[in-house]
mmCIF file of C-alpha atoms in Angstrom:
data_model
loop_
_atom_site.group_PDB
_atom_site.id
_atom_site.type_symbol
_atom_site.label_atom_id
_atom_site.label_comp_id
_atom_site.label_asym_id
_atom_site.label_seq_id
_atom_site.Cartn_x
_atom_site.Cartn_y
_atom_site.Cartn_z
ATOM 1 C CA LYS A 1 -5.503 10.383 4.458
ATOM 2 C CA GLY A 2 -6.075 10.908 0.761
ATOM 3 C CA ASN A 3 -8.931 8.406 0.727
ATOM 4 C CA ASP A 4 -10.596 10.070 3.721
ATOM 5 C CA LEU A 5 -10.286 13.415 1.985
ATOM 6 C CA PHE A 6 -11.715 11.915 -1.203
ATOM 7 C CA PHE A 7 -14.804 10.667 0.677
ATOM 8 C CA LYS A 8 -15.342 14.071 2.302
ATOM 9 C CA LEU A 9 -15.153 15.767 -1.086
ATOM 10 C CA TRP A 10 -17.335 13.114 -2.705
ATOM 11 C CA LYS A 11 -20.142 14.030 -0.318
ATOM 12 C CA LYS A 12 -19.917 17.657 -1.476
ATOM 13 C CA VAL A 13 -20.259 16.865 -5.168
ATOM 14 C CA THR A 14 -23.272 18.684 -6.589
ATOM 15 C CA ALA A 15 -22.240 19.843 -10.043
ATOM 16 C CA GLY A 16 -21.407 16.512 -11.653
ATOM 17 C CA MET A 17 -18.748 13.872 -11.282
ATOM 18 C CA SER A 18 -16.054 15.832 -13.101
ATOM 19 C CA LEU A 19 -16.029 18.346 -10.257
ATOM 20 C CA LEU A 20 -13.403 16.297 -8.411
ATOM 21 C CA ASP A 21 -11.072 16.051 -11.396
ATOM 22 C CA ALA A 22 -7.733 17.411 -10.161
ATOM 23 C CA ASN A 23 -6.398 18.027 -13.670
ATOM 24 C CA LYS A 24 -9.035 20.603 -14.580
ATOM 25 C CA GLU A 25 -8.830 24.193 -13.396
ATOM 26 C CA ASP A 26 -12.578 24.532 -12.863
ATOM 27 C CA GLY A 27 -13.004 21.188 -11.093
ATOM 28 C CA MET A 28 -10.794 20.414 -8.150
ATOM 29 C CA GLU A 29 -9.605 23.978 -7.621
ATOM 30 C CA LYS A 30 -13.145 25.290 -7.385
ATOM 31 C CA LEU A 31 -14.192 22.680 -4.847
ATOM 32 C CA VAL A 32 -11.146 22.546 -2.605
ATOM 33 C CA LYS A 33 -9.533 25.968 -2.790
ATOM 34 C CA GLU A 34 -9.790 26.177 1.007
ATOM 35 C CA LEU A 35 -7.643 23.036 1.328
ATOM 36 C CA PRO A 36 -3.905 23.384 1.853
ATOM 37 C CA LYS A 37 -1.614 22.237 -0.943
ATOM 38 C CA GLN A 38 -0.535 19.192 1.102
ATOM 39 C CA GLN A 39 -4.115 17.898 1.171
ATOM 40 C CA ARG A 40 -4.408 18.376 -2.589
ATOM 41 C CA VAL A 41 -1.288 16.271 -3.034
ATOM 42 C CA GLN A 42 -2.749 13.629 -0.693
ATOM 43 C CA LEU A 43 -5.936 13.566 -2.729
ATOM 44 C CA LYS A 44 -4.028 13.079 -5.975
ATOM 45 C CA GLU A 45 -2.149 10.141 -4.377
ATOM 46 C CA SER A 46 -5.335 8.512 -3.084
ATOM 47 C CA PRO A 47 -6.006 5.062 -4.593
ATOM 48 C CA LEU A 48 -9.729 5.782 -4.613
ATOM 49 C CA TYR A 49 -9.134 9.013 -6.490
ATOM 50 C CA HIS A 50 -7.030 7.167 -9.086
ATOM 51 C CA ILE A 51 -9.830 4.638 -9.642
ATOM 52 C CA TYR A 52 -12.435 7.414 -9.796
ATOM 53 C CA HIS A 53 -10.301 9.434 -12.192
ATOM 54 C CA ARG A 54 -9.828 6.450 -14.508
ATOM 55 C CA GLY A 55 -13.597 5.873 -14.534
ATOM 56 C CA LEU A 56 -14.198 9.544 -15.273
ATOM 57 C CA GLU A 57 -11.756 9.458 -18.201
ATOM 58 C CA GLU A 58 -13.521 6.397 -19.599
ATOM 59 C CA ILE A 59 -16.950 8.008 -19.237
ATOM 60 C CA GLU A 60 -15.774 11.153 -21.027
ATOM 61 C CA SER A 61 -14.227 9.095 -23.815
ATOM 62 C CA ARG A 62 -17.447 7.041 -24.194
ATOM 63 C CA LEU A 63 -19.566 10.184 -24.307
ATOM 64 C CA GLY A 64 -17.328 11.771 -26.929
ATOM 65 C CA GLY A 65 -15.381 14.171 -24.740
ATOM 66 C CA LYS A 66 -16.534 16.937 -22.446
ATOM 67 C CA ALA A 67 -17.391 19.343 -25.256
ATOM 68 C CA LYS A 68 -19.577 16.809 -27.088
ATOM 69 C CA ILE A 69 -21.451 15.191 -24.198
ATOM 70 C CA LYS A 70 -24.726 13.802 -25.405
ATOM 71 C CA MET A 71 -27.653 13.435 -23.087
ATOM 72 C CA ASP A 72 -28.540 10.030 -24.545
ATOM 73 C CA GLY A 73 -26.746 8.246 -21.730
ATOM 74 C CA LEU A 74 -24.444 5.258 -21.924
ATOM 75 C CA SER A 75 -25.141 1.916 -23.536
ATOM 76 C CA ALA A 76 -24.794 -1.336 -21.601
ATOM 77 C CA ARG A 77 -21.596 -2.081 -23.533
ATOM 78 C CA SER A 78 -20.156 1.302 -22.543
ATOM 79 C CA MET A 79 -21.033 0.655 -18.896
ATOM 80 C CA GLN A 80 -19.232 -2.704 -19.079
ATOM 81 C CA ALA A 81 -16.185 -1.003 -20.600
ATOM 82 C CA ILE A 82 -16.194 1.633 -17.856
ATOM 83 C CA ARG A 83 -16.473 -1.051 -15.182
ATOM 84 C CA ALA A 84 -13.634 -3.042 -16.799
ATOM 85 C CA SER A 85 -11.483 0.074 -16.890
ATOM 86 C CA MET A 86 -12.143 0.781 -13.215
ATOM 87 C CA ASP A 87 -11.482 -2.878 -12.314
ATOM 88 C CA ALA A 88 -8.143 -2.675 -14.133
ATOM 89 C CA SER A 89 -7.380 0.495 -12.196
ATOM 90 C CA LEU A 90 -8.274 -1.309 -8.952
ATOM 91 C CA VAL A 91 -5.831 -4.111 -9.808
ATOM 92 C CA HIS A 92 -3.151 -1.523 -10.600
ATOM 93 C CA GLU A 93 -3.729 0.264 -7.287
ATOM 94 C CA ASN A 94 -3.606 -3.078 -5.446
ATOM 95 C CA HIS A 95 -0.199 -3.799 -7.003
ATOM 96 C CA ARG A 96 1.017 -0.280 -6.226
ATOM 97 C CA LEU A 97 -0.008 -0.521 -2.565
ATOM 98 C CA ASN A 98 1.466 -4.012 -2.118
ATOM 99 C CA ASN A 99 4.720 -3.142 -3.871
ATOM 100 C CA GLY A 100 6.977 -2.919 -0.786
ATOM 101 C CA ILE A 101 5.241 -5.583 1.300
ATOM 102 C CA VAL A 102 7.573 -8.258 -0.109
ATOM 103 C CA PHE A 103 10.444 -6.879 1.993
ATOM 104 C CA LEU A 104 8.428 -7.427 5.145
ATOM 105 C CA THR A 105 7.673 -11.013 4.146
ATOM 106 C CA ILE A 106 11.372 -11.611 3.532
ATOM 107 C CA GLY A 107 12.112 -10.313 7.033
ATOM 108 C CA ILE A 108 9.326 -12.413 8.554
ATOM 109 C CA GLU A 109 10.349 -15.621 6.859
ATOM 110 C CA GLY A 110 14.108 -15.109 6.561
ATOM 111 C CA GLY A 111 14.944 -13.525 9.925
ATOM 112 C CA PRO A 112 14.491 -16.648 12.052
ATOM 113 C CA TYR A 113 16.421 -18.779 9.565
ATOM 114 C CA VAL A 114 19.360 -16.381 9.548
ATOM 115 C CA GLY A 115 19.235 -16.411 13.362
ATOM 116 C CA LEU A 116 19.134 -20.200 13.402
ATOM 117 C CA LEU A 117 22.081 -20.364 11.031
ATOM 118 C CA GLY A 118 24.054 -18.049 13.321
ATOM 119 C CA THR A 119 23.140 -20.171 16.316
ATOM 120 C CA VAL A 120 24.205 -23.413 14.641
ATOM 121 C CA VAL A 121 27.491 -21.908 13.457
ATOM 122 C CA GLY A 122 28.156 -20.466 16.930
ATOM 123 C CA VAL A 123 27.483 -23.827 18.610
ATOM 124 C CA MET A 124 29.714 -25.561 16.075
ATOM 125 C CA ILE A 125 32.523 -23.106 16.815
ATOM 126 C CA THR A 126 32.030 -23.676 20.550
ATOM 127 C CA PHE A 127 32.250 -27.451 20.086
ATOM 128 C CA ALA A 128 35.344 -27.021 17.910
ATOM 129 C CA LEU A 129 36.997 -25.011 20.703
ATOM 130 C CA ILE A 130 36.033 -27.671 23.240
ATOM 131 C CA ALA A 131 37.536 -30.348 21.036
ATOM 132 C CA LYS A 132 40.722 -28.323 20.547
ATOM 133 C CA THR A 133 41.269 -27.452 24.223
ATOM 134 C CA GLY A 134 39.817 -30.641 25.665
ATOM 135 C CA GLU A 135 38.190 -28.706 28.487
ATOM 136 C CA VAL A 136 34.484 -29.188 29.128
ATOM 137 C CA GLU A 137 33.533 -26.773 31.833
ATOM 138 C CA VAL A 138 30.656 -24.350 31.979
ATOM 139 C CA ASN A 139 32.872 -21.259 32.073
ATOM 140 C CA SER A 140 34.435 -22.129 28.725
ATOM 141 C CA ILE A 141 31.185 -23.201 27.018
ATOM 142 C CA ALA A 142 28.745 -20.536 28.279
ATOM 143 C CA PRO A 143 30.170 -17.485 26.446
ATOM 144 C CA GLY A 144 30.206 -19.342 23.109
ATOM 145 C CA ILE A 145 26.653 -20.628 23.519
ATOM 146 C CA ALA A 146 25.450 -17.187 24.647
ATOM 147 C CA SER A 147 26.956 -15.484 21.603
ATOM 148 C CA ALA A 148 25.492 -18.192 19.368
ATOM 149 C CA LEU A 149 22.011 -17.618 20.777
ATOM 150 C CA LEU A 150 22.428 -13.887 20.219
ATOM 151 C CA ALA A 151 22.041 -14.564 16.487
ATOM 152 C CA THR A 152 18.626 -16.124 17.164
ATOM 153 C CA VAL A 153 17.593 -13.087 19.185
ATOM 154 C CA PHE A 154 18.539 -10.745 16.335
ATOM 155 C CA GLY A 155 16.674 -12.917 13.819
ATOM 156 C CA LEU A 156 13.554 -12.758 15.957
ATOM 157 C CA LEU A 157 13.994 -9.008 16.521
ATOM 158 C CA VAL A 158 13.712 -8.633 12.757
ATOM 159 C CA ALA A 159 10.879 -11.121 12.202
ATOM 160 C CA ILE A 160 8.466 -10.214 15.002
ATOM 161 C CA PRO A 161 8.109 -6.464 14.291
ATOM 162 C CA ALA A 162 8.002 -7.199 10.553
ATOM 163 C CA LEU A 163 5.095 -9.595 11.186
ATOM 164 C CA PHE A 164 3.112 -6.959 13.093
ATOM 165 C CA ILE A 165 3.837 -4.258 10.515
ATOM 166 C CA TYR A 166 2.886 -6.634 7.685
ATOM 167 C CA SER A 167 -0.400 -7.543 9.364
ATOM 168 C CA TYR A 168 -1.231 -3.891 10.004
ATOM 169 C CA LEU A 169 -0.410 -2.740 6.472
ATOM 170 C CA SER A 170 -2.188 -5.683 4.837
ATOM 171 C CA GLY A 171 -5.320 -4.887 6.809
ATOM 172 C CA ARG A 172 -5.126 -1.205 5.844
ATOM 173 C CA ILE A 173 -4.643 -2.069 2.173
ATOM 174 C CA LYS A 174 -7.620 -4.451 2.191
ATOM 175 C CA ASN A 175 -9.802 -1.855 3.920
ATOM 176 C CA THR A 176 -8.708 0.847 1.490
ATOM 177 C CA LEU A 177 -9.430 -1.216 -1.590
ATOM 178 C CA SER A 178 -12.725 -2.583 -0.321
ATOM 179 C CA SER A 179 -14.231 0.831 0.503
#
């Protein structure tokens, strides 16, 4: 939502790039005073805004600060430094967005194994009971096997939704960072 809001505001920029700067009273407030506070918070959390803001800070530092802006423009070396700064910010945002994804991958990869372990242990217990009682009839085996397979079901109930959520979030993150 923050990125969508950023793009809408970006289209309205007419008075220079610093107009979107949320830390300056005459920038963000002037442009988005009709926006509710929640949308301002969303904008400040937007990965694209963070990258933009880092680039803006680098430009201002290269030009000698807002009060001393020269109209000479930026040298090629300064442009490379600004690009490097924004690339570093992009990497940081990528790490920030992918921070919790590891828990989904643990669920995807570990869930079926935990279920399999439960199934194997349950079958082993069932066979141990068969060996102890000496009875091999379906009525004595079926409940043990059914409870053993229940562990597999729970493992898959963890892994399958985690896989779909992971795929969805990964796609959203890639789309966000490639825009």
